[in-house]
């Protein structure tokens, strides 16, 4: 691979080259022209009030109010956590509202009744001799109450080990209502409030936990109830999935309430016939970013690409419409779309973008609303300029859709029914405690133009699976793996002998696609269930997290709740905290003393893999010694 190339992905590099020929800019051009603020990179610029902005330097060691570098850095970090938790949790709230409007004859229906009944039982909701939609509406109401209830604490899922909850209780970081935690951060960071880094990070941790074990968990559970719990499906990934003779629609964003309806609308006979009338062979949907994960794991819709590739889809000249809802959407898509025939369509009042065509999605009339949006794309097919079309012939096969339920179903393939019950995580726990698998890693997160596109994800994961560490992925990391062929069952040839054997017996790839970024809650659930099965706390497991190319506030919230859950987390991009020595000490060292885990920062994915393997071996050794001691005590 040429070091000068901006991505390890051929399709991406080809289209970056086309952008230069076409005279249009991409995120990489803007990165080249942008000089980062050194104060901002360290987190020591404060613009919370109008006395400043205040920048900490050796000559000005305090802001005008007297805030130190650590106070400013901790406030900036806290506000990133709040922004991320708000985005993910508001996603969950919207899904709860959609469940509340579901009905037997409506556009939105209950697809997984068993999961609904299970959740209702857990939340103490009566189910006997009741209409399934009455139950669904009460479940939705209970979920919505978690956002703003005035008293008490968050309702945690049963996968949370009691030892972990006790740690949170002792540290006074058990989340209360989800919205309350976000508001508390915004209040605490206001001028004249919290001016102690330790306290600020405590508040941040509690808020992040309200996201991971609250808002994100609700989003995942209720999406499964509404749209179906994912099962393994076959798909293809990369920009080569676009079709030269079809109406190409790229779905981009995060909330499946829109994308699910677009999928149904694209299958509508009336619209399929319209596509043929305008000269197309049909309608081709492709996903981008987390919406891609949502629709591929439930419908097998092909993956066009991840975060950094959104402009490149338009650059192919073959996309009739990019339809978006919320989160991770470049405003740059609007002027770029004007250079081609593509319609850039925004649909949410939370994400209106200057220059876009705004067609607001009406969830009360969801199917008709989706049809009108798809129709706009179809009618745009006639405006395609064939001279501008270039679709890279690059794509790869992937198996996607490994929910926790699907993983357990696969594990049942190796259960001896004469000895053990089916439907548990015992086979996974046995593989880890026996050493057949050295451990597990959750690799998640975005793309960031500060580093080579997809390189951090792919090189880290290749090193881990080579060393018998099974990997689960979500978000843009999952899409990087899909494009690189790591989500194919054939990728077991890249794994170590232990992992390859497990993959063959259980019939899985060595890297498991678990969904969108909000579905990191699935990873927490799986890890929690293994910890509970072994009767240990999460930090005692040989399990790690990593975000090699993170960039968003959501990633800051995710990293914080993953560490607070007891999982060491590696970052491949340096966070804006280096200007606060106390903050840095807490995040990368002292957190281990209180939470059992901490952050590591290592931009080189191969070095990061080495550190991860070393850490996993430390955890394995401690776990083995603990079980040996328990065995000796049992004999005594």
Short mmCIF file of N, CA, C and O in Angstrom, two decimals, residues 15 70 73 75 80 102 128 130 133 137 164 202 222 242 303 354 418 435 442 456 464 481 505 515 556-557 560 600 610:
data_model
loop_
_atom_site.label_atom_id
_atom_site.label_comp_id
_atom_site.label_asym_id
_atom_site.label_seq_id
_atom_site.Cartn_x
_atom_site.Cartn_y
_atom_site.Cartn_z
N UNK A 15 -11.99 7.15 -5.94
CA UNK A 15 -12.94 8.26 -5.99
C UNK A 15 -12.33 9.56 -5.48
O UNK A 15 -12.75 10.65 -5.89
N UNK A 70 -6.94 21.95 34.27
CA UNK A 70 -7.69 20.72 34.54
C UNK A 70 -9.18 20.97 34.62
O UNK A 70 -9.98 20.14 34.16
N UNK A 73 -10.30 21.51 30.92
CA UNK A 73 -10.26 20.24 30.18
C UNK A 73 -11.39 19.32 30.63
O UNK A 73 -12.07 18.70 29.81
N UNK A 75 -14.24 20.15 31.98
CA UNK A 75 -15.53 20.68 31.52
C UNK A 75 -15.75 20.36 30.05
O UNK A 75 -16.85 19.96 29.64
N UNK A 80 -18.60 16.95 25.97
CA UNK A 80 -18.58 15.96 24.89
C UNK A 80 -19.38 14.72 25.29
O UNK A 80 -20.14 14.17 24.49
N UNK A 102 -47.30 2.18 17.43
CA UNK A 102 -47.47 0.93 16.68
C UNK A 102 -48.88 0.38 16.84
O UNK A 102 -49.50 0.51 17.90
N UNK A 128 -50.98 -10.99 30.82
CA UNK A 128 -52.00 -12.03 30.68
C UNK A 128 -53.28 -11.49 30.04
O UNK A 128 -53.83 -10.48 30.48
N UNK A 130 -53.97 -9.86 27.45
CA UNK A 130 -53.97 -8.47 26.98
C UNK A 130 -53.57 -8.42 25.51
O UNK A 130 -52.78 -9.24 25.03
N UNK A 133 -50.64 -4.98 21.42
CA UNK A 133 -50.32 -3.56 21.23
C UNK A 133 -50.60 -2.73 22.48
O UNK A 133 -49.92 -1.72 22.71
N UNK A 137 -47.64 -0.49 24.03
CA UNK A 137 -47.78 0.93 24.39
C UNK A 137 -47.38 1.17 25.84
O UNK A 137 -46.77 2.20 26.16
N UNK A 164 -20.82 -5.23 39.61
CA UNK A 164 -20.58 -3.97 38.91
C UNK A 164 -21.48 -2.86 39.48
O UNK A 164 -21.04 -1.74 39.69
N UNK A 202 -16.49 12.36 37.54
CA UNK A 202 -17.48 11.50 38.18
C UNK A 202 -18.86 11.73 37.57
O UNK A 202 -19.59 10.78 37.24
N UNK A 222 -35.98 -1.80 21.84
CA UNK A 222 -37.24 -1.43 21.21
C UNK A 222 -37.17 -1.53 19.69
O UNK A 222 -38.16 -1.84 19.04
N UNK A 242 -23.26 -0.17 -5.85
CA UNK A 242 -24.12 0.70 -6.65
C UNK A 242 -24.28 0.11 -8.05
O UNK A 242 -23.36 -0.52 -8.58
N UNK A 303 -24.17 -2.58 1.84
CA UNK A 303 -23.47 -1.48 2.53
C UNK A 303 -22.63 -0.72 1.51
O UNK A 303 -21.71 -1.27 0.91
N UNK A 354 -28.56 23.57 5.29
CA UNK A 354 -28.66 24.58 4.23
C UNK A 354 -28.28 23.98 2.88
O UNK A 354 -27.24 23.33 2.74
N UNK A 418 -27.16 -33.58 26.51
CA UNK A 418 -27.25 -34.53 27.62
C UNK A 418 -26.63 -33.96 28.90
O UNK A 418 -26.88 -34.48 30.00
N UNK A 435 -8.89 -21.24 27.46
CA UNK A 435 -7.78 -20.70 26.68
C UNK A 435 -7.88 -20.97 25.19
O UNK A 435 -7.00 -20.57 24.43
N UNK A 442 -14.07 -5.74 21.61
CA UNK A 442 -15.09 -4.99 20.90
C UNK A 442 -14.43 -3.82 20.21
O UNK A 442 -13.89 -2.93 20.88
N UNK A 456 -6.62 1.80 10.86
CA UNK A 456 -6.60 1.46 12.28
C UNK A 456 -7.50 0.29 12.60
O UNK A 456 -7.12 -0.62 13.35
N UNK A 464 -5.43 -9.06 16.17
CA UNK A 464 -6.15 -9.69 17.28
C UNK A 464 -6.65 -11.08 16.91
O UNK A 464 -6.45 -12.04 17.67
N UNK A 481 -14.70 -3.60 8.27
CA UNK A 481 -14.45 -5.05 8.24
C UNK A 481 -15.21 -5.73 7.11
O UNK A 481 -14.69 -6.65 6.46
N UNK A 505 -16.52 -24.77 14.10
CA UNK A 505 -17.51 -25.55 14.84
C UNK A 505 -18.83 -24.81 15.02
O UNK A 505 -19.91 -25.39 14.94
N UNK A 515 -24.03 -4.72 14.86
CA UNK A 515 -25.00 -3.67 14.59
C UNK A 515 -24.41 -2.28 14.50
O UNK A 515 -23.25 -2.08 14.17
N UNK A 556 -17.03 9.57 22.69
CA UNK A 556 -16.53 9.93 24.03
C UNK A 556 -17.45 9.35 25.09
O UNK A 556 -17.00 8.79 26.10
N UNK A 557 -18.76 9.44 24.87
CA UNK A 557 -19.71 8.84 25.80
C UNK A 557 -19.54 7.32 25.83
O UNK A 557 -19.50 6.70 26.90
N UNK A 560 -16.39 6.24 27.65
CA UNK A 560 -16.53 6.45 29.09
C UNK A 560 -17.41 5.38 29.73
O UNK A 560 -17.08 4.85 30.80
N UNK A 600 -6.41 3.66 27.24
CA UNK A 600 -5.08 3.61 26.66
C UNK A 600 -5.13 4.40 25.36
O UNK A 600 -6.15 4.35 24.65
N UNK A 610 -0.48 -5.27 20.36
CA UNK A 610 0.48 -5.86 21.30
C UNK A 610 0.13 -5.54 22.74
O UNK A 610 0.20 -6.41 23.62
#
